[in-house]
mmCIF file of N, CA, C and O in Angstrom:
data_model
loop_
_atom_site.group_PDB
_atom_site.id
_atom_site.type_symbol
_atom_site.label_atom_id
_atom_site.label_comp_id
_atom_site.label_asym_id
_atom_site.label_seq_id
_atom_site.Cartn_x
_atom_site.Cartn_y
_atom_site.Cartn_z
ATOM 1 N N MET A 1 62.449 -37.484 192.785
ATOM 2 C CA MET A 1 63.865 -37.339 192.533
ATOM 3 C C MET A 1 64.143 -37.619 191.062
ATOM 4 O O MET A 1 63.590 -38.523 190.469
ATOM 5 N N LYS A 2 65.040 -36.818 190.490
ATOM 6 C CA LYS A 2 65.346 -36.973 189.074
ATOM 7 C C LYS A 2 66.163 -38.237 188.837
ATOM 8 O O LYS A 2 66.983 -38.624 189.659
ATOM 9 N N ASP A 3 65.909 -38.855 187.687
ATOM 10 C CA ASP A 3 66.642 -40.051 187.290
ATOM 11 C C ASP A 3 68.091 -39.714 186.964
ATOM 12 O O ASP A 3 68.988 -40.483 187.250
ATOM 13 N N ARG A 4 68.329 -38.555 186.378
ATOM 14 C CA ARG A 4 69.658 -38.089 185.995
ATOM 15 C C ARG A 4 69.828 -36.638 186.427
ATOM 16 O O ARG A 4 68.867 -35.887 186.475
ATOM 17 N N ILE A 5 71.061 -36.285 186.723
ATOM 18 C CA ILE A 5 71.361 -34.900 187.064
ATOM 19 C C ILE A 5 72.439 -34.392 186.104
ATOM 20 O O ILE A 5 73.210 -35.169 185.544
ATOM 21 N N ASP A 6 72.454 -33.083 185.905
ATOM 22 C CA ASP A 6 73.453 -32.455 185.053
ATOM 23 C C ASP A 6 74.652 -32.060 185.902
ATOM 24 O O ASP A 6 74.491 -31.410 186.934
ATOM 25 N N ILE A 7 75.844 -32.474 185.467
ATOM 26 C CA ILE A 7 77.072 -32.043 186.125
ATOM 27 C C ILE A 7 78.070 -31.617 185.051
ATOM 28 O O ILE A 7 77.954 -32.011 183.892
ATOM 29 N N THR A 8 79.015 -30.811 185.452
ATOM 30 C CA THR A 8 80.096 -30.416 184.564
ATOM 31 C C THR A 8 81.406 -30.790 185.230
ATOM 32 O O THR A 8 81.640 -30.450 186.383
ATOM 33 N N LEU A 9 82.222 -31.523 184.492
ATOM 34 C CA LEU A 9 83.546 -31.918 184.965
ATOM 35 C C LEU A 9 84.573 -31.335 184.011
ATOM 36 O O LEU A 9 84.330 -31.240 182.813
ATOM 37 N N ARG A 10 85.712 -30.977 184.553
ATOM 38 C CA ARG A 10 86.812 -30.524 183.705
ATOM 39 C C ARG A 10 87.890 -31.596 183.756
ATOM 40 O O ARG A 10 88.380 -31.949 184.819
ATOM 41 N N ILE A 11 88.205 -32.126 182.583
ATOM 42 C CA ILE A 11 89.289 -33.101 182.433
ATOM 43 C C ILE A 11 90.347 -32.420 181.570
ATOM 44 O O ILE A 11 90.075 -32.070 180.418
ATOM 45 N N ALA A 12 91.533 -32.245 182.145
ATOM 46 C CA ALA A 12 92.613 -31.535 181.453
ATOM 47 C C ALA A 12 92.089 -30.161 181.050
ATOM 48 O O ALA A 12 91.679 -29.398 181.910
ATOM 49 N N ASP A 13 92.066 -29.859 179.787
ATOM 50 C CA ASP A 13 91.592 -28.554 179.328
ATOM 51 C C ASP A 13 90.206 -28.626 178.703
ATOM 52 O O ASP A 13 89.818 -27.739 177.948
ATOM 53 N N VAL A 14 89.468 -29.664 179.013
ATOM 54 C CA VAL A 14 88.166 -29.886 178.388
ATOM 55 C C VAL A 14 87.068 -29.913 179.447
ATOM 56 O O VAL A 14 87.165 -30.641 180.435
ATOM 57 N N ALA A 15 86.032 -29.116 179.228
ATOM 58 C CA ALA A 15 84.857 -29.137 180.106
ATOM 59 C C ALA A 15 83.861 -30.139 179.538
ATOM 60 O O ALA A 15 83.557 -30.123 178.346
ATOM 61 N N LEU A 16 83.395 -31.030 180.394
ATOM 62 C CA LEU A 16 82.432 -32.047 179.982
ATOM 63 C C LEU A 16 81.111 -31.831 180.716
ATOM 64 O O LEU A 16 81.082 -31.828 181.942
ATOM 65 N N SER A 17 80.049 -31.656 179.971
ATOM 66 C CA SER A 17 78.711 -31.580 180.552
ATOM 67 C C SER A 17 78.080 -32.953 180.422
ATOM 68 O O SER A 17 77.983 -33.491 179.315
ATOM 69 N N LEU A 18 77.686 -33.507 181.561
ATOM 70 C CA LEU A 18 77.176 -34.875 181.577
ATOM 71 C C LEU A 18 75.850 -34.960 182.304
ATOM 72 O O LEU A 18 75.583 -34.181 183.220
ATOM 73 N N LYS A 19 75.041 -35.932 181.909
ATOM 74 C CA LYS A 19 73.849 -36.312 182.651
ATOM 75 C C LYS A 19 74.171 -37.647 183.291
ATOM 76 O O LYS A 19 74.454 -38.619 182.582
ATOM 77 N N VAL A 20 74.149 -37.681 184.618
ATOM 78 C CA VAL A 20 74.560 -38.892 185.335
ATOM 79 C C VAL A 20 73.527 -39.247 186.392
ATOM 80 O O VAL A 20 72.733 -38.408 186.821
ATOM 81 N N LYS A 21 73.580 -40.502 186.831
ATOM 82 C CA LYS A 21 72.751 -40.903 187.958
ATOM 83 C C LYS A 21 73.298 -40.212 189.207
ATOM 84 O O LYS A 21 74.523 -40.113 189.369
ATOM 85 N N PRO A 22 72.430 -39.770 190.086
ATOM 86 C CA PRO A 22 72.909 -39.084 191.295
ATOM 87 C C PRO A 22 73.918 -39.910 192.097
ATOM 88 O O PRO A 22 74.881 -39.366 192.625
ATOM 89 N N GLU A 23 73.728 -41.223 192.126
ATOM 90 C CA GLU A 23 74.634 -42.068 192.896
ATOM 91 C C GLU A 23 76.018 -42.200 192.247
ATOM 92 O O GLU A 23 76.970 -42.627 192.896
ATOM 93 N N ASP A 24 76.143 -41.816 190.975
ATOM 94 C CA ASP A 24 77.438 -41.869 190.285
ATOM 95 C C ASP A 24 78.224 -40.566 190.366
ATOM 96 O O ASP A 24 79.410 -40.544 190.033
ATOM 97 N N GLU A 25 77.586 -39.500 190.802
ATOM 98 C CA GLU A 25 78.224 -38.186 190.769
ATOM 99 C C GLU A 25 79.535 -38.138 191.552
ATOM 100 O O GLU A 25 80.566 -37.691 191.029
ATOM 101 N N GLN A 26 79.530 -38.593 192.785
ATOM 102 C CA GLN A 26 80.729 -38.491 193.618
ATOM 103 C C GLN A 26 81.880 -39.296 193.033
ATOM 104 O O GLN A 26 83.017 -38.826 192.998
ATOM 105 N N LEU A 27 81.595 -40.491 192.551
ATOM 106 C CA LEU A 27 82.633 -41.326 191.951
ATOM 107 C C LEU A 27 83.229 -40.653 190.710
ATOM 108 O O LEU A 27 84.452 -40.653 190.515
ATOM 109 N N LEU A 28 82.373 -40.059 189.875
ATOM 110 C CA LEU A 28 82.860 -39.358 188.689
ATOM 111 C C LEU A 28 83.700 -38.138 189.061
ATOM 112 O O LEU A 28 84.722 -37.868 188.430
ATOM 113 N N ARG A 29 83.300 -37.425 190.092
ATOM 114 C CA ARG A 29 84.087 -36.262 190.529
ATOM 115 C C ARG A 29 85.454 -36.703 191.069
ATOM 116 O O ARG A 29 86.469 -36.060 190.808
ATOM 117 N N GLU A 30 85.484 -37.802 191.807
ATOM 118 C CA GLU A 30 86.763 -38.331 192.302
ATOM 119 C C GLU A 30 87.638 -38.786 191.140
ATOM 120 O O GLU A 30 88.850 -38.563 191.148
ATOM 121 N N ALA A 31 87.036 -39.439 190.149
ATOM 122 C CA ALA A 31 87.792 -39.881 188.978
ATOM 123 C C ALA A 31 88.376 -38.679 188.238
ATOM 124 O O ALA A 31 89.548 -38.694 187.852
ATOM 125 N N ALA A 32 87.568 -37.649 188.061
ATOM 126 C CA ALA A 32 88.056 -36.437 187.384
ATOM 127 C C ALA A 32 89.203 -35.806 188.163
ATOM 128 O O ALA A 32 90.193 -35.361 187.572
ATOM 129 N N LYS A 33 89.108 -35.789 189.476
ATOM 130 C CA LYS A 33 90.181 -35.223 190.294
ATOM 131 C C LYS A 33 91.460 -36.030 190.126
ATOM 132 O O LYS A 33 92.545 -35.469 189.940
ATOM 133 N N ASP A 34 91.353 -37.356 190.186
ATOM 134 C CA ASP A 34 92.536 -38.217 190.010
ATOM 135 C C ASP A 34 93.166 -38.020 188.629
ATOM 136 O O ASP A 34 94.389 -37.951 188.495
ATOM 137 N N ILE A 35 92.325 -37.939 187.606
ATOM 138 C CA ILE A 35 92.832 -37.713 186.246
ATOM 139 C C ILE A 35 93.535 -36.365 186.168
ATOM 140 O O ILE A 35 94.640 -36.259 185.623
ATOM 141 N N ASN A 36 92.919 -35.345 186.732
ATOM 142 C CA ASN A 36 93.514 -34.009 186.677
ATOM 143 C C ASN A 36 94.801 -33.922 187.486
ATOM 144 O O ASN A 36 95.735 -33.209 187.094
ATOM 145 N N ASP A 37 94.870 -34.643 188.595
ATOM 146 C CA ASP A 37 96.121 -34.683 189.367
ATOM 147 C C ASP A 37 97.237 -35.299 188.527
ATOM 148 O O ASP A 37 98.352 -34.765 188.467
ATOM 149 N N ALA A 38 96.942 -36.429 187.875
ATOM 150 C CA ALA A 38 97.935 -37.075 187.017
ATOM 151 C C ALA A 38 98.274 -36.175 185.831
ATOM 152 O O ALA A 38 99.443 -36.034 185.452
ATOM 153 N N TRP A 39 97.267 -35.550 185.262
ATOM 154 C CA TRP A 39 97.458 -34.631 184.132
ATOM 155 C C TRP A 39 98.417 -33.499 184.514
ATOM 156 O O TRP A 39 99.370 -33.216 183.779
ATOM 157 N N SER A 40 98.189 -32.880 185.639
ATOM 158 C CA SER A 40 99.045 -31.771 186.082
ATOM 159 C C SER A 40 100.480 -32.231 186.299
ATOM 160 O O SER A 40 101.433 -31.568 185.878
ATOM 161 N N LEU A 41 100.633 -33.358 186.964
ATOM 162 C CA LEU A 41 101.962 -33.899 187.230
ATOM 163 C C LEU A 41 102.693 -34.227 185.926
ATOM 164 O O LEU A 41 103.854 -33.858 185.738
ATOM 165 N N TRP A 42 102.001 -34.884 185.025
ATOM 166 C CA TRP A 42 102.631 -35.301 183.780
ATOM 167 C C TRP A 42 102.842 -34.147 182.813
ATOM 168 O O TRP A 42 103.779 -34.170 182.029
ATOM 169 N N ARG A 43 101.967 -33.133 182.859
ATOM 170 C CA ARG A 43 102.170 -31.940 182.011
ATOM 171 C C ARG A 43 103.475 -31.258 182.398
ATOM 172 O O ARG A 43 104.223 -30.791 181.540
ATOM 173 N N ALA A 44 103.746 -31.191 183.693
ATOM 174 C CA ALA A 44 104.990 -30.582 184.164
ATOM 175 C C ALA A 44 106.191 -31.457 183.812
ATOM 176 O O ALA A 44 107.238 -30.956 183.395
ATOM 177 N N LYS A 45 106.024 -32.756 183.969
ATOM 178 C CA LYS A 45 107.122 -33.696 183.725
ATOM 179 C C LYS A 45 107.464 -33.806 182.233
ATOM 180 O O LYS A 45 108.621 -33.975 181.861
ATOM 181 N N PHE A 46 106.444 -33.732 181.393
ATOM 182 C CA PHE A 46 106.624 -33.864 179.948
ATOM 183 C C PHE A 46 106.193 -32.572 179.252
ATOM 184 O O PHE A 46 105.355 -32.579 178.348
ATOM 185 N N ALA A 47 106.789 -31.481 179.654
ATOM 186 C CA ALA A 47 106.403 -30.160 179.149
ATOM 187 C C ALA A 47 106.593 -30.024 177.641
ATOM 188 O O ALA A 47 105.901 -29.221 176.997
ATOM 189 N N ASP A 48 107.497 -30.791 177.073
ATOM 190 C CA ASP A 48 107.749 -30.702 175.630
ATOM 191 C C ASP A 48 106.731 -31.478 174.795
ATOM 192 O O ASP A 48 106.679 -31.306 173.584
ATOM 193 N N ASN A 49 105.948 -32.324 175.440
ATOM 194 C CA ASN A 49 104.939 -33.109 174.728
ATOM 195 C C ASN A 49 103.659 -32.305 174.577
ATOM 196 O O ASN A 49 103.342 -31.432 175.395
ATOM 197 N N SER A 50 102.895 -32.640 173.539
ATOM 198 C CA SER A 50 101.616 -31.961 173.323
ATOM 199 C C SER A 50 100.612 -32.383 174.399
ATOM 200 O O SER A 50 100.735 -33.472 174.987
ATOM 201 N N PRO A 51 99.603 -31.551 174.640
ATOM 202 C CA PRO A 51 98.561 -31.940 175.601
ATOM 203 C C PRO A 51 97.885 -33.263 175.230
ATOM 204 O O PRO A 51 97.553 -34.053 176.102
ATOM 205 N N THR A 52 97.731 -33.520 173.941
ATOM 206 C CA THR A 52 97.121 -34.779 173.492
ATOM 207 C C THR A 52 97.993 -35.968 173.868
ATOM 208 O O THR A 52 97.483 -37.005 174.326
ATOM 209 N N GLU A 53 99.303 -35.837 173.697
ATOM 210 C CA GLU A 53 100.212 -36.924 174.064
ATOM 211 C C GLU A 53 100.180 -37.168 175.572
ATOM 212 O O GLU A 53 100.169 -38.316 176.020
ATOM 213 N N VAL A 54 100.155 -36.101 176.345
ATOM 214 C CA VAL A 54 100.121 -36.248 177.799
ATOM 215 C C VAL A 54 98.814 -36.900 178.224
ATOM 216 O O VAL A 54 98.807 -37.803 179.067
ATOM 217 N N LEU A 55 97.716 -36.480 177.625
ATOM 218 C CA LEU A 55 96.428 -37.090 177.963
ATOM 219 C C LEU A 55 96.410 -38.566 177.562
ATOM 220 O O LEU A 55 95.862 -39.398 178.282
ATOM 221 N N ALA A 56 97.051 -38.913 176.456
ATOM 222 C CA ALA A 56 97.157 -40.321 176.056
ATOM 223 C C ALA A 56 97.961 -41.106 177.088
ATOM 224 O O ALA A 56 97.602 -42.244 177.431
ATOM 225 N N MET A 57 99.041 -40.511 177.618
ATOM 226 C CA MET A 57 99.837 -41.195 178.650
ATOM 227 C C MET A 57 99.021 -41.395 179.925
ATOM 228 O O MET A 57 99.073 -42.463 180.552
ATOM 229 N N VAL A 58 98.257 -40.386 180.304
ATOM 230 C CA VAL A 58 97.414 -40.494 181.502
ATOM 231 C C VAL A 58 96.348 -41.572 181.286
ATOM 232 O O VAL A 58 96.087 -42.382 182.175
ATOM 233 N N THR A 59 95.772 -41.600 180.098
ATOM 234 C CA THR A 59 94.775 -42.629 179.776
ATOM 235 C C THR A 59 95.385 -44.019 179.887
ATOM 236 O O THR A 59 94.770 -44.937 180.458
ATOM 237 N N LEU A 60 96.589 -44.175 179.359
ATOM 238 C CA LEU A 60 97.273 -45.461 179.441
ATOM 239 C C LEU A 60 97.552 -45.850 180.890
ATOM 240 O O LEU A 60 97.377 -47.012 181.279
ATOM 241 N N LEU A 61 97.948 -44.886 181.705
ATOM 242 C CA LEU A 61 98.195 -45.130 183.132
ATOM 243 C C LEU A 61 96.936 -45.678 183.813
ATOM 244 O O LEU A 61 96.993 -46.684 184.529
ATOM 245 N N PHE A 62 95.793 -45.032 183.568
ATOM 246 C CA PHE A 62 94.553 -45.472 184.203
ATOM 247 C C PHE A 62 94.063 -46.796 183.627
ATOM 248 O O PHE A 62 93.545 -47.641 184.365
ATOM 249 N N ALA A 63 94.245 -47.010 182.318
ATOM 250 C CA ALA A 63 93.845 -48.281 181.714
ATOM 251 C C ALA A 63 94.674 -49.424 182.286
ATOM 252 O O ALA A 63 94.145 -50.504 182.569
ATOM 253 N N LYS A 64 95.969 -49.199 182.462
ATOM 254 C CA LYS A 64 96.847 -50.218 183.045
ATOM 255 C C LYS A 64 96.378 -50.562 184.460
ATOM 256 O O LYS A 64 96.301 -51.740 184.832
ATOM 257 N N SER A 65 96.068 -49.550 185.251
ATOM 258 C CA SER A 65 95.592 -49.781 186.616
ATOM 259 C C SER A 65 94.278 -50.563 186.613
ATOM 260 O O SER A 65 94.101 -51.490 187.404
ATOM 261 N N TYR A 66 93.386 -50.196 185.707
ATOM 262 C CA TYR A 66 92.105 -50.892 185.599
ATOM 263 C C TYR A 66 92.314 -52.371 185.250
ATOM 264 O O TYR A 66 91.722 -53.256 185.868
ATOM 265 N N LEU A 67 93.170 -52.631 184.264
ATOM 266 C CA LEU A 67 93.400 -54.011 183.845
ATOM 267 C C LEU A 67 94.092 -54.830 184.932
ATOM 268 O O LEU A 67 93.793 -56.019 185.099
ATOM 269 N N ALA A 68 94.989 -54.202 185.684
ATOM 270 C CA ALA A 68 95.644 -54.908 186.788
ATOM 271 C C ALA A 68 94.617 -55.284 187.858
ATOM 272 O O ALA A 68 94.623 -56.414 188.373
ATOM 273 N N LEU A 69 93.721 -54.362 188.178
ATOM 274 C CA LEU A 69 92.679 -54.666 189.163
ATOM 275 C C LEU A 69 91.695 -55.713 188.649
ATOM 276 O O LEU A 69 91.232 -56.571 189.406
ATOM 277 N N LYS A 70 91.395 -55.658 187.369
ATOM 278 C CA LYS A 70 90.499 -56.648 186.771
ATOM 279 C C LYS A 70 91.118 -58.045 186.856
ATOM 280 O O LYS A 70 90.439 -59.006 187.228
ATOM 281 N N ALA A 71 92.412 -58.157 186.542
ATOM 282 C CA ALA A 71 93.103 -59.449 186.634
ATOM 283 C C ALA A 71 93.139 -59.935 188.080
ATOM 284 O O ALA A 71 92.957 -61.124 188.350
ATOM 285 N N GLN A 72 93.366 -59.022 189.007
ATOM 286 C CA GLN A 72 93.385 -59.376 190.430
ATOM 287 C C GLN A 72 92.011 -59.885 190.865
ATOM 288 O O GLN A 72 91.911 -60.847 191.626
ATOM 289 N N SER A 73 90.974 -59.263 190.375
ATOM 290 C CA SER A 73 89.614 -59.687 190.699
ATOM 291 C C SER A 73 89.326 -61.089 190.160
ATOM 292 O O SER A 73 88.718 -61.915 190.839
ATOM 293 N N VAL A 74 89.777 -61.364 188.937
ATOM 294 C CA VAL A 74 89.589 -62.703 188.343
ATOM 295 C C VAL A 74 90.322 -63.742 189.182
ATOM 296 O O VAL A 74 89.772 -64.818 189.469
ATOM 297 N N ARG A 75 91.562 -63.437 189.579
ATOM 298 C CA ARG A 75 92.320 -64.386 190.410
ATOM 299 C C ARG A 75 91.614 -64.617 191.745
ATOM 300 O O ARG A 75 91.543 -65.750 192.233
ATOM 301 N N ALA A 76 91.073 -63.561 192.339
ATOM 302 C CA ALA A 76 90.365 -63.706 193.616
ATOM 303 C C ALA A 76 89.123 -64.573 193.440
ATOM 304 O O ALA A 76 88.834 -65.436 194.282
ATOM 305 N N GLU A 77 88.387 -64.386 192.348
ATOM 306 C CA GLU A 77 87.206 -65.209 192.085
ATOM 307 C C GLU A 77 87.588 -66.675 191.903
ATOM 308 O O GLU A 77 86.889 -67.568 192.378
ATOM 309 N N GLU A 78 88.705 -66.918 191.196
ATOM 310 C CA GLU A 78 89.166 -68.296 191.004
ATOM 311 C C GLU A 78 89.548 -68.927 192.334
ATOM 312 O O GLU A 78 89.233 -70.093 192.597
ATOM 313 N N MET A 79 90.237 -68.175 193.186
ATOM 314 C CA MET A 79 90.627 -68.699 194.498
ATOM 315 C C MET A 79 89.404 -68.991 195.354
ATOM 316 O O MET A 79 89.352 -70.003 196.055
ATOM 317 N N LEU A 80 88.412 -68.109 195.312
ATOM 318 C CA LEU A 80 87.185 -68.337 196.072
ATOM 319 C C LEU A 80 86.447 -69.585 195.566
ATOM 320 O O LEU A 80 85.906 -70.351 196.366
ATOM 321 N N ALA A 81 86.440 -69.783 194.254
ATOM 322 C CA ALA A 81 85.788 -70.980 193.698
ATOM 323 C C ALA A 81 86.515 -72.243 194.151
ATOM 324 O O ALA A 81 85.872 -73.236 194.512
ATOM 325 N N MET A 82 87.851 -72.209 194.158
ATOM 326 C CA MET A 82 88.617 -73.371 194.626
ATOM 327 C C MET A 82 88.362 -73.619 196.106
ATOM 328 O O MET A 82 88.208 -74.763 196.539
ATOM 329 N N LEU A 83 88.297 -72.564 196.892
ATOM 330 C CA LEU A 83 88.029 -72.691 198.320
ATOM 331 C C LEU A 83 86.637 -73.268 198.546
ATOM 332 O O LEU A 83 86.458 -74.160 199.391
ATOM 333 N N GLU A 84 85.673 -72.804 197.776
ATOM 334 C CA GLU A 84 84.311 -73.326 197.895
ATOM 335 C C GLU A 84 84.272 -74.812 197.546
ATOM 336 O O GLU A 84 83.624 -75.603 198.247
ATOM 337 N N ASP A 85 84.982 -75.214 196.489
ATOM 338 C CA ASP A 85 85.047 -76.637 196.119
ATOM 339 C C ASP A 85 85.680 -77.464 197.233
ATOM 340 O O ASP A 85 85.219 -78.566 197.544
ATOM 341 N N THR A 86 86.738 -76.953 197.844
ATOM 342 C CA THR A 86 87.417 -77.664 198.933
ATOM 343 C C THR A 86 86.483 -77.823 200.129
ATOM 344 O O THR A 86 86.386 -78.908 200.711
ATOM 345 N N ILE A 87 85.792 -76.750 200.474
ATOM 346 C CA ILE A 87 84.861 -76.804 201.602
ATOM 347 C C ILE A 87 83.742 -77.800 201.312
ATOM 348 O O ILE A 87 83.369 -78.605 202.170
ATOM 349 N N ASP A 88 83.207 -77.762 200.083
ATOM 350 C CA ASP A 88 82.153 -78.711 199.702
ATOM 351 C C ASP A 88 82.646 -80.154 199.830
ATOM 352 O O ASP A 88 81.940 -81.019 200.348
ATOM 353 N N SER A 89 83.868 -80.401 199.358
ATOM 354 C CA SER A 89 84.438 -81.749 199.444
ATOM 355 C C SER A 89 84.595 -82.187 200.897
ATOM 356 O O SER A 89 84.307 -83.334 201.244
ATOM 357 N N LEU A 90 85.073 -81.283 201.728
ATOM 358 C CA LEU A 90 85.240 -81.601 203.149
ATOM 359 C C LEU A 90 83.898 -81.895 203.814
ATOM 360 O O LEU A 90 83.791 -82.824 204.627
ATOM 361 N N LEU A 91 82.889 -81.117 203.475
ATOM 362 C CA LEU A 91 81.561 -81.336 204.053
ATOM 363 C C LEU A 91 80.980 -82.680 203.592
ATOM 364 O O LEU A 91 80.375 -83.398 204.381
ATOM 365 N N VAL A 92 81.170 -83.005 202.326
ATOM 366 C CA VAL A 92 80.680 -84.290 201.814
ATOM 367 C C VAL A 92 81.410 -85.441 202.513
ATOM 368 O O VAL A 92 80.802 -86.420 202.948
ATOM 369 N N SER A 93 82.737 -85.298 202.648
ATOM 370 C CA SER A 93 83.534 -86.337 203.331
ATOM 371 C C SER A 93 83.086 -86.499 204.773
ATOM 372 O O SER A 93 82.949 -87.621 205.272
ATOM 373 N N ALA A 94 82.858 -85.386 205.454
ATOM 374 C CA ALA A 94 82.413 -85.439 206.853
ATOM 375 C C ALA A 94 81.038 -86.074 206.940
ATOM 376 O O ALA A 94 80.759 -86.872 207.844
ATOM 377 N N GLY A 95 80.163 -85.743 205.989
ATOM 378 C CA GLY A 95 78.830 -86.348 205.975
ATOM 379 C C GLY A 95 78.879 -87.839 205.716
ATOM 380 O O GLY A 95 78.169 -88.618 206.357
ATOM 381 N N ASN A 96 79.754 -88.259 204.803
ATOM 382 C CA ASN A 96 79.912 -89.696 204.511
ATOM 383 C C ASN A 96 80.477 -90.442 205.716
ATOM 384 O O ASN A 96 80.065 -91.555 206.024
ATOM 385 N N ALA A 97 81.449 -89.823 206.395
ATOM 386 C CA ALA A 97 82.047 -90.451 207.578
ATOM 387 C C ALA A 97 81.018 -90.588 208.690
ATOM 388 O O ALA A 97 80.944 -91.620 209.380
ATOM 389 N N ALA A 98 80.179 -89.575 208.865
ATOM 390 C CA ALA A 98 79.151 -89.640 209.910
ATOM 391 C C ALA A 98 78.112 -90.716 209.565
ATOM 392 O O ALA A 98 77.654 -91.447 210.448
ATOM 393 N N ALA A 99 77.767 -90.834 208.291
ATOM 394 C CA ALA A 99 76.794 -91.848 207.877
ATOM 395 C C ALA A 99 77.361 -93.256 208.038
ATOM 396 O O ALA A 99 76.633 -94.191 208.405
ATOM 397 N N ALA A 100 78.635 -93.411 207.809
ATOM 398 C CA ALA A 100 79.274 -94.730 207.938
ATOM 399 C C ALA A 100 79.333 -95.179 209.403
ATOM 400 O O ALA A 100 79.315 -96.382 209.679
ATOM 401 N N ARG A 101 79.404 -94.249 210.333
ATOM 402 C CA ARG A 101 79.468 -94.608 211.758
ATOM 403 C C ARG A 101 78.118 -95.011 212.305
ATOM 404 O O ARG A 101 78.045 -95.596 213.367
ATOM 405 N N LYS A 102 77.065 -94.726 211.615
ATOM 406 C CA LYS A 102 75.726 -95.036 212.129
ATOM 407 C C LYS A 102 75.390 -96.474 211.997
ATOM 408 O O LYS A 102 75.624 -97.324 211.395
#
């Protein structure tokens, strides 16, 4: 099996030829579809703007979504760490209580 495969994606009015890992192909195709859906919607909504401006707006939309998810992930990791600390403390307390009863 090849390490990389050749694919072509169209983003807005640009064709991109890429060499990608086979396991990344579907995700990249879905990303291109989402970008093109937003591109089409925003091109119609902002018909007076240049294609470059519209693509910049779409890029900003996706970057904002990425950063929001990244922040959410950090908060989830922090909550999991606090939960793990609480569980550890409870287990230590339970172990100490059991040892004291012996």
